[in-house]
Amino acid sequence: MSFQVALNFEDGITRFVECRPDETVAEASYKARINIPLDCRDGACGTCKSLCESGRYDGGDYIDEALTDDEAVFGYCLPCQMTPQSDLVLRIPTSSAAAKTAAATHTATLAAVKRHSASTVEFALDVDDREGLDFLPGQYVNITVPGTDQTRSYSFSSGPDQHQLSFLVRIVEGGAMSGYLTDRARVGDRIEFTGPMGSFYLRELTRPALLLAGGTGLAPLLSMLERLVRQSVAHSVHLLYGVTTDQDLVHLDTLEDYAEVIPGFTVDHCVADPASGARNKGFVTGLIDAGTLYDGDVDVYLCGPPAMVEGVRGHIASLGVSPATFHYEKFTPAAASAVVGAAR
Ligand code: FES
């Protein structure tokens, strides 16, 4: 028996290692040839100090100079001493290069291309080695556009436990991936990508969550919902999905299906176009108030274009509410949905 430990490095690269309950995370990492920072290996120096974002573990033996009680309560831990009691997600305070590792490269076959509308395409991949690909719901990969030397970043819209991978793409005039998917893509094409990457991923739900999606920013949130289907969810989760025009709306049926099977999950959407047939017209900010934010006792996950991210942040600040955590990811449609940032 072993648990899966996700090691998230400062440069956004994530590597996964298998760790037995009787071995330390540091031992498992070194077996996987990943050199996380270590010095004393004895719980005395604090060099390996990392932040555990989810999961249960035995912290092991260490002295206060290496890790204080306050730090331990906040979630800091010592990989040279800790042993897992469940799957873990750790933030490692160094780059992947410093740990002598890098993003993994995967090869896949194009399995399907679905044109939702003039503005949105979805495609699916069958990965050659699915067992060798792990990711956290919300993360992305860099995909090489077939027939070019260009890469584009796309978040998984499929869940980590689903065999086939899927991605949502906003069609951009002149975009490399847009051109490929609309003109040249054929089922059976070979595709290469690297990853997973990014710090925009679902943490353990310890309070209500508000998920906010703008356009194809819905993709990583679909991946998170797919994960929640397989968990017991003890807190309410509300998704607000905003788009520009009616043709940009995708997966409304999927979202309704999730509302049937995830306890406490509710969803609403809005369309900015005044001519829309949607019940809510305008931006998602029109649907966010202090109640939606549980007066601050909420984890917010937001993925959308930069203007939406900034608009939501400004709106929440104007309400005088500070969410317990605020995770966001901006993407730039002009660069064919390149992911440009993720922060807490
Ligand atoms: Fe010194 Fe972990 S390496 S405390």
Short mmCIF file of C-alpha atoms in Angstrom, two decimals, residues 246 271-278 281:
data_model
loop_
_atom_site.label_atom_id
_atom_site.label_comp_id
_atom_site.label_asym_id
_atom_site.label_seq_id
_atom_site.Cartn_x
_atom_site.Cartn_y
_atom_site.Cartn_z
CA ASP A 246 -25.26 32.90 -25.72
CA VAL A 271 -24.50 36.37 -20.22
CA ALA A 272 -23.13 39.87 -20.80
CA ASP A 273 -24.95 40.40 -24.12
CA PRO A 274 -28.17 42.42 -23.46
CA ALA A 275 -29.82 40.50 -26.31
CA SER A 276 -29.21 37.17 -24.54
CA GLY A 277 -32.09 34.88 -23.69
CA ALA A 278 -30.46 34.07 -20.34
CA LYS A 281 -27.78 39.34 -18.03
#
